[in-house]
Amino acid sequence: MSLRRTSVRETHGSSSLNAGRRAAELETLAGGAVVDLLVVGGGVTGAWTALDAAARGLDVALIERGDLASGTSGWSSKLAHGGLRYLAHLEFGIAWESASERATLMDVNAPHLIRALPFIIPLGDQVSRAAGAKLETGIRIGDRMRAAAGTNRRRLPPMRRISTEEARRLAPGLTDRGMRGALLHWDGQIEDDARLVLAIARTAAAHGARILTYTSAQELTRDGAVVVDERSGEHHQLRARNVVNATGVWAGGLTGGVELRPSKGSHLLVRAGLLGDPRAGVSAPIPDSGGSRFVFAVPRGDGLVMIGITDEPYDGGEIPDVPEVSDAEQAFLLENVSRVLQRPLTPADVVGRYAGLRPLLSSADDEATADLSRRHAVLEHDRIVTVVGGKLTTARRMAQDAVDAVVARPDVDARPCTTRRLPLVGAVAPADAPTAGELPPPLVRRYGAEASRVAALAHSDPELLAPIAPDVPVSRAELRFAVEHELALTAADLLDRRTRLGFVASRRDAALAAAEQALV
């Protein structure tokens, strides 16, 4: 039996997602409609899987027990890495995949959400001359991969050595104690990981996929899932000819044959002014790591700097919905980043913190979580396909491999993968972005080609584009747009994922009333 569709499902429809569309599509599925593919998990991998399959012409539904990107995909370092770290471990295949997928994200899928960011590695007491030379060699190999992947050097310039003075112009908070210059290289920074996931899901919706948040899978079967509508409490049987489990660190709870070793990435947020409003990220070497591990201080577009590290062992037993940063982890981050700063940071400087768990594959020869590979795998158990491992940058390829496994079945007929050439909702090349004065720059950074749609909501009341409150860099027009087009169903959806005001408690509190009003 062929599952290829030749109806309106193959054409572009509306990318707008809202409560009304969700309710109608859940009613259709609960009423017995059978889809070609049910994707479980609304993080970056699940969203890409739904888009990949829908763009191939399959009838797709995605279910997520919470909001889009409410799990790991909303708690990342928000970087599109080129794979530099993997070169240090001689994992050339993963490094190449990272560089290649970064190029696709930056140049095709989401050029409006991913931009080049300079990074400085201070060459101070923590980095010996031998370690500095090794780092420089690795970065130059990464530059060659960048060029081979097709990323223009004007988009991501090649690395170079810079003086201490130039390093401090880019990152004024750096100390010059013991410094003998620095290495300057470039990587991709994601404006916001949750907005990237949202753009992928909405593009999937434009290709006909049904996107159902707050719909939790209680049981997966080879022909669908038993789910609960978390908004009404009702149970439903959803029917599907194929199922992909893309629930990340929670994957093993829904099917067998999955063995993971989660890693935890902890992050802190401080005011950018404390570091002199840096224009570059700083990679602070961790002592005794041989210059191979760093704490990063990355400037964001909202007046904050993110301080973080990835891949620390998670030994907390049951996987929590919202992992927390411990005081010990905070102390570790502050101590190590302060080694390269003029002014050491203290706990009083931290205005927000968050952590995420990554679903890394486990094997018998793993020695430490920090050294675990970011390779991914597509597994099958009782006809349920599970995709695990990997990382945000390579999620598109992970999804492609998962859908390939489904399409390889004899009863499935679909087109080849097209997501490598597919722009997401809002995609606009930097050269084509609105010029200064046409639209507020924050709107262009967050919405790309859709910035004018957000601004149009304030046509009759320009005050809707004003910040909601002092130190709240979000407007009421953005909240309204999120409710009407971006499937925001709760105040938490608006504050914690559509706008990320929830990163800073004072900002969240100041905007809570406006968020609740937008939902009325």
PDB file of C-alpha atoms in Angstrom, residues 103-243:
ATOM      1  CA  ALA A 103      26.395  25.935   6.842  1.00  0.00           C
ATOM      2  CA  THR A 104      22.900  24.711   5.957  1.00  0.00           C
ATOM      3  CA  LEU A 105      21.357  26.413   8.977  1.00  0.00           C
ATOM      4  CA  MET A 106      23.175  29.703   8.440  1.00  0.00           C
ATOM      5  CA  ASP A 107      22.836  29.959   4.678  1.00  0.00           C
ATOM      6  CA  VAL A 108      19.561  28.198   3.832  1.00  0.00           C
ATOM      7  CA  ASN A 109      17.272  27.152   6.678  1.00  0.00           C
ATOM      8  CA  ALA A 110      17.447  30.042   9.131  1.00  0.00           C
ATOM      9  CA  PRO A 111      19.825  32.838   8.123  1.00  0.00           C
ATOM     10  CA  HIS A 112      17.578  35.250  10.029  1.00  0.00           C
ATOM     11  CA  LEU A 113      18.087  33.408  13.319  1.00  0.00           C
ATOM     12  CA  ILE A 114      21.761  32.444  13.091  1.00  0.00           C
ATOM     13  CA  ARG A 115      24.585  34.911  12.756  1.00  0.00           C
ATOM     14  CA  ALA A 116      28.352  34.945  13.008  1.00  0.00           C
ATOM     15  CA  LEU A 117      29.832  35.590  16.442  1.00  0.00           C
ATOM     16  CA  PRO A 118      33.541  36.141  17.135  1.00  0.00           C
ATOM     17  CA  PHE A 119      35.114  34.106  19.917  1.00  0.00           C
ATOM     18  CA  ILE A 120      38.295  34.960  21.794  1.00  0.00           C
ATOM     19  CA  ILE A 121      40.567  32.369  23.422  1.00  0.00           C
ATOM     20  CA  PRO A 122      42.892  34.297  25.743  1.00  0.00           C
ATOM     21  CA  LEU A 123      46.436  32.965  25.661  1.00  0.00           C
ATOM     22  CA  GLY A 124      47.286  33.397  29.303  1.00  0.00           C
ATOM     23  CA  ASP A 125      48.695  31.346  32.139  1.00  0.00           C
ATOM     24  CA  GLN A 126      46.087  28.592  31.698  1.00  0.00           C
ATOM     25  CA  VAL A 127      47.226  27.851  28.131  1.00  0.00           C
ATOM     26  CA  SER A 128      50.821  26.755  27.571  1.00  0.00           C
ATOM     27  CA  ARG A 129      52.534  27.638  24.325  1.00  0.00           C
ATOM     28  CA  ALA A 130      52.262  24.009  23.206  1.00  0.00           C
ATOM     29  CA  ALA A 131      48.543  23.940  24.016  1.00  0.00           C
ATOM     30  CA  GLY A 132      48.092  27.260  22.218  1.00  0.00           C
ATOM     31  CA  ALA A 133      49.772  25.883  19.114  1.00  0.00           C
ATOM     32  CA  LYS A 134      47.546  22.792  19.243  1.00  0.00           C
ATOM     33  CA  LEU A 135      44.451  24.974  19.557  1.00  0.00           C
ATOM     34  CA  GLU A 136      45.517  27.099  16.624  1.00  0.00           C
ATOM     35  CA  THR A 137      46.090  24.006  14.476  1.00  0.00           C
ATOM     36  CA  GLY A 138      42.653  22.641  15.354  1.00  0.00           C
ATOM     37  CA  ILE A 139      40.930  25.938  14.564  1.00  0.00           C
ATOM     38  CA  ARG A 140      42.698  26.134  11.201  1.00  0.00           C
ATOM     39  CA  ILE A 141      41.484  22.621  10.363  1.00  0.00           C
ATOM     40  CA  GLY A 142      38.009  23.789  11.343  1.00  0.00           C
ATOM     41  CA  ASP A 143      38.421  26.739   8.971  1.00  0.00           C
ATOM     42  CA  ARG A 144      39.178  24.336   6.138  1.00  0.00           C
ATOM     43  CA  MET A 145      36.033  22.396   6.970  1.00  0.00           C
ATOM     44  CA  ARG A 146      34.087  25.664   7.017  1.00  0.00           C
ATOM     45  CA  ALA A 147      35.324  26.443   3.516  1.00  0.00           C
ATOM     46  CA  ALA A 148      34.651  22.897   2.271  1.00  0.00           C
ATOM     47  CA  ALA A 149      31.114  23.066   3.685  1.00  0.00           C
ATOM     48  CA  GLY A 150      30.502  26.125   1.530  1.00  0.00           C
ATOM     49  CA  THR A 151      30.334  28.802   4.228  1.00  0.00           C
ATOM     50  CA  ASN A 152      31.775  31.970   2.738  1.00  0.00           C
ATOM     51  CA  ARG A 153      34.645  33.577   4.681  1.00  0.00           C
ATOM     52  CA  ARG A 154      32.662  36.803   4.647  1.00  0.00           C
ATOM     53  CA  ARG A 155      29.967  34.947   6.606  1.00  0.00           C
ATOM     54  CA  LEU A 156      32.415  33.249   8.987  1.00  0.00           C
ATOM     55  CA  PRO A 157      35.884  34.837   8.760  1.00  0.00           C
ATOM     56  CA  PRO A 158      38.976  32.653   9.222  1.00  0.00           C
ATOM     57  CA  MET A 159      40.806  32.570  12.542  1.00  0.00           C
ATOM     58  CA  ARG A 160      43.743  34.808  13.335  1.00  0.00           C
ATOM     59  CA  ARG A 161      46.002  35.698  16.223  1.00  0.00           C
ATOM     60  CA  ILE A 162      45.269  39.058  17.781  1.00  0.00           C
ATOM     61  CA  SER A 163      46.981  41.258  20.335  1.00  0.00           C
ATOM     62  CA  THR A 164      45.847  41.641  23.915  1.00  0.00           C
ATOM     63  CA  GLU A 165      44.715  45.169  23.095  1.00  0.00           C
ATOM     64  CA  GLU A 166      42.497  44.017  20.225  1.00  0.00           C
ATOM     65  CA  ALA A 167      41.076  41.238  22.371  1.00  0.00           C
ATOM     66  CA  ARG A 168      40.113  43.762  25.042  1.00  0.00           C
ATOM     67  CA  ARG A 169      38.471  46.025  22.478  1.00  0.00           C
ATOM     68  CA  LEU A 170      36.168  43.141  21.548  1.00  0.00           C
ATOM     69  CA  ALA A 171      35.716  41.992  25.152  1.00  0.00           C
ATOM     70  CA  PRO A 172      36.506  44.913  27.489  1.00  0.00           C
ATOM     71  CA  GLY A 173      36.051  42.804  30.606  1.00  0.00           C
ATOM     72  CA  LEU A 174      39.130  40.693  29.835  1.00  0.00           C
ATOM     73  CA  THR A 175      42.149  40.982  32.057  1.00  0.00           C
ATOM     74  CA  ASP A 176      45.564  41.607  30.535  1.00  0.00           C
ATOM     75  CA  ARG A 177      47.382  39.826  33.366  1.00  0.00           C
ATOM     76  CA  GLY A 178      49.779  37.284  31.925  1.00  0.00           C
ATOM     77  CA  MET A 179      48.233  37.510  28.468  1.00  0.00           C
ATOM     78  CA  ARG A 180      50.345  37.077  25.367  1.00  0.00           C
ATOM     79  CA  GLY A 181      47.579  37.810  22.896  1.00  0.00           C
ATOM     80  CA  ALA A 182      44.605  35.680  21.920  1.00  0.00           C
ATOM     81  CA  LEU A 183      43.132  33.498  19.195  1.00  0.00           C
ATOM     82  CA  LEU A 184      40.123  34.951  17.382  1.00  0.00           C
ATOM     83  CA  HIS A 185      37.763  32.588  15.567  1.00  0.00           C
ATOM     84  CA  TRP A 186      34.108  32.640  14.516  1.00  0.00           C
ATOM     85  CA  ASP A 187      31.123  30.388  15.001  1.00  0.00           C
ATOM     86  CA  GLY A 188      27.354  30.542  14.603  1.00  0.00           C
ATOM     87  CA  GLN A 189      25.117  32.009  17.305  1.00  0.00           C
ATOM     88  CA  ILE A 190      21.419  31.179  17.367  1.00  0.00           C
ATOM     89  CA  GLU A 191      19.226  34.124  18.271  1.00  0.00           C
ATOM     90  CA  ASP A 192      17.115  31.742  20.292  1.00  0.00           C
ATOM     91  CA  ASP A 193      16.860  27.948  20.262  1.00  0.00           C
ATOM     92  CA  ALA A 194      13.146  27.932  21.128  1.00  0.00           C
ATOM     93  CA  ARG A 195      12.376  30.287  18.241  1.00  0.00           C
ATOM     94  CA  LEU A 196      14.341  28.011  15.910  1.00  0.00           C
ATOM     95  CA  VAL A 197      12.244  25.037  16.978  1.00  0.00           C
ATOM     96  CA  LEU A 198       9.103  27.127  16.512  1.00  0.00           C
ATOM     97  CA  ALA A 199      10.159  28.124  12.987  1.00  0.00           C
ATOM     98  CA  ILE A 200      10.759  24.468  12.089  1.00  0.00           C
ATOM     99  CA  ALA A 201       7.387  23.384  13.504  1.00  0.00           C
ATOM    100  CA  ARG A 202       5.508  26.172  11.753  1.00  0.00           C
ATOM    101  CA  THR A 203       7.204  25.297   8.462  1.00  0.00           C
ATOM    102  CA  ALA A 204       6.087  21.711   9.002  1.00  0.00           C
ATOM    103  CA  ALA A 205       2.559  23.021   9.577  1.00  0.00           C
ATOM    104  CA  ALA A 206       2.765  24.920   6.292  1.00  0.00           C
ATOM    105  CA  HIS A 207       3.477  21.558   4.638  1.00  0.00           C
ATOM    106  CA  GLY A 208       0.392  20.027   6.262  1.00  0.00           C
ATOM    107  CA  ALA A 209       1.757  18.607   9.514  1.00  0.00           C
ATOM    108  CA  ARG A 210      -0.529  18.698  12.539  1.00  0.00           C
ATOM    109  CA  ILE A 211       1.300  20.161  15.538  1.00  0.00           C
ATOM    110  CA  LEU A 212      -0.315  19.209  18.862  1.00  0.00           C
ATOM    111  CA  THR A 213       1.262  20.582  22.002  1.00  0.00           C
ATOM    112  CA  TYR A 214       0.085  19.648  25.485  1.00  0.00           C
ATOM    113  CA  THR A 215      -0.695  16.186  24.155  1.00  0.00           C
ATOM    114  CA  SER A 216       1.276  13.581  26.098  1.00  0.00           C
ATOM    115  CA  ALA A 217       1.945  10.032  24.979  1.00  0.00           C
ATOM    116  CA  GLN A 218       1.005   7.511  27.653  1.00  0.00           C
ATOM    117  CA  GLU A 219       1.847   4.492  25.529  1.00  0.00           C
ATOM    118  CA  LEU A 220       3.399   3.978  22.109  1.00  0.00           C
ATOM    119  CA  THR A 221       2.376   1.101  19.889  1.00  0.00           C
ATOM    120  CA  ARG A 222       3.390   0.040  16.412  1.00  0.00           C
ATOM    121  CA  ASP A 223       0.199   1.609  15.068  1.00  0.00           C
ATOM    122  CA  GLY A 224      -0.044   4.825  17.066  1.00  0.00           C
ATOM    123  CA  ALA A 225      -0.246   6.051  20.628  1.00  0.00           C
ATOM    124  CA  VAL A 226      -2.544   6.446  23.592  1.00  0.00           C
ATOM    125  CA  VAL A 227      -2.422  10.138  24.516  1.00  0.00           C
ATOM    126  CA  VAL A 228      -3.841  12.568  27.036  1.00  0.00           C
ATOM    127  CA  ASP A 229      -4.960  16.045  26.098  1.00  0.00           C
ATOM    128  CA  GLU A 230      -3.287  17.899  28.957  1.00  0.00           C
ATOM    129  CA  ARG A 231      -5.674  20.838  28.558  1.00  0.00           C
ATOM    130  CA  SER A 232      -8.895  18.844  28.886  1.00  0.00           C
ATOM    131  CA  GLY A 233      -7.715  15.655  30.582  1.00  0.00           C
ATOM    132  CA  GLU A 234      -9.327  13.500  27.883  1.00  0.00           C
ATOM    133  CA  HIS A 235      -7.678  10.291  26.665  1.00  0.00           C
ATOM    134  CA  HIS A 236      -7.480   9.484  22.954  1.00  0.00           C
ATOM    135  CA  GLN A 237      -6.149   6.763  20.690  1.00  0.00           C
ATOM    136  CA  LEU A 238      -4.180   8.286  17.808  1.00  0.00           C
ATOM    137  CA  ARG A 239      -3.667   6.013  14.817  1.00  0.00           C
ATOM    138  CA  ALA A 240      -0.550   6.014  12.664  1.00  0.00           C
ATOM    139  CA  ARG A 241       1.095   3.657  10.217  1.00  0.00           C
ATOM    140  CA  ASN A 242       4.542   4.585  11.514  1.00  0.00           C
ATOM    141  CA  VAL A 243       5.865   6.130  14.733  1.00  0.00           C
TER     142      VAL A 243
END
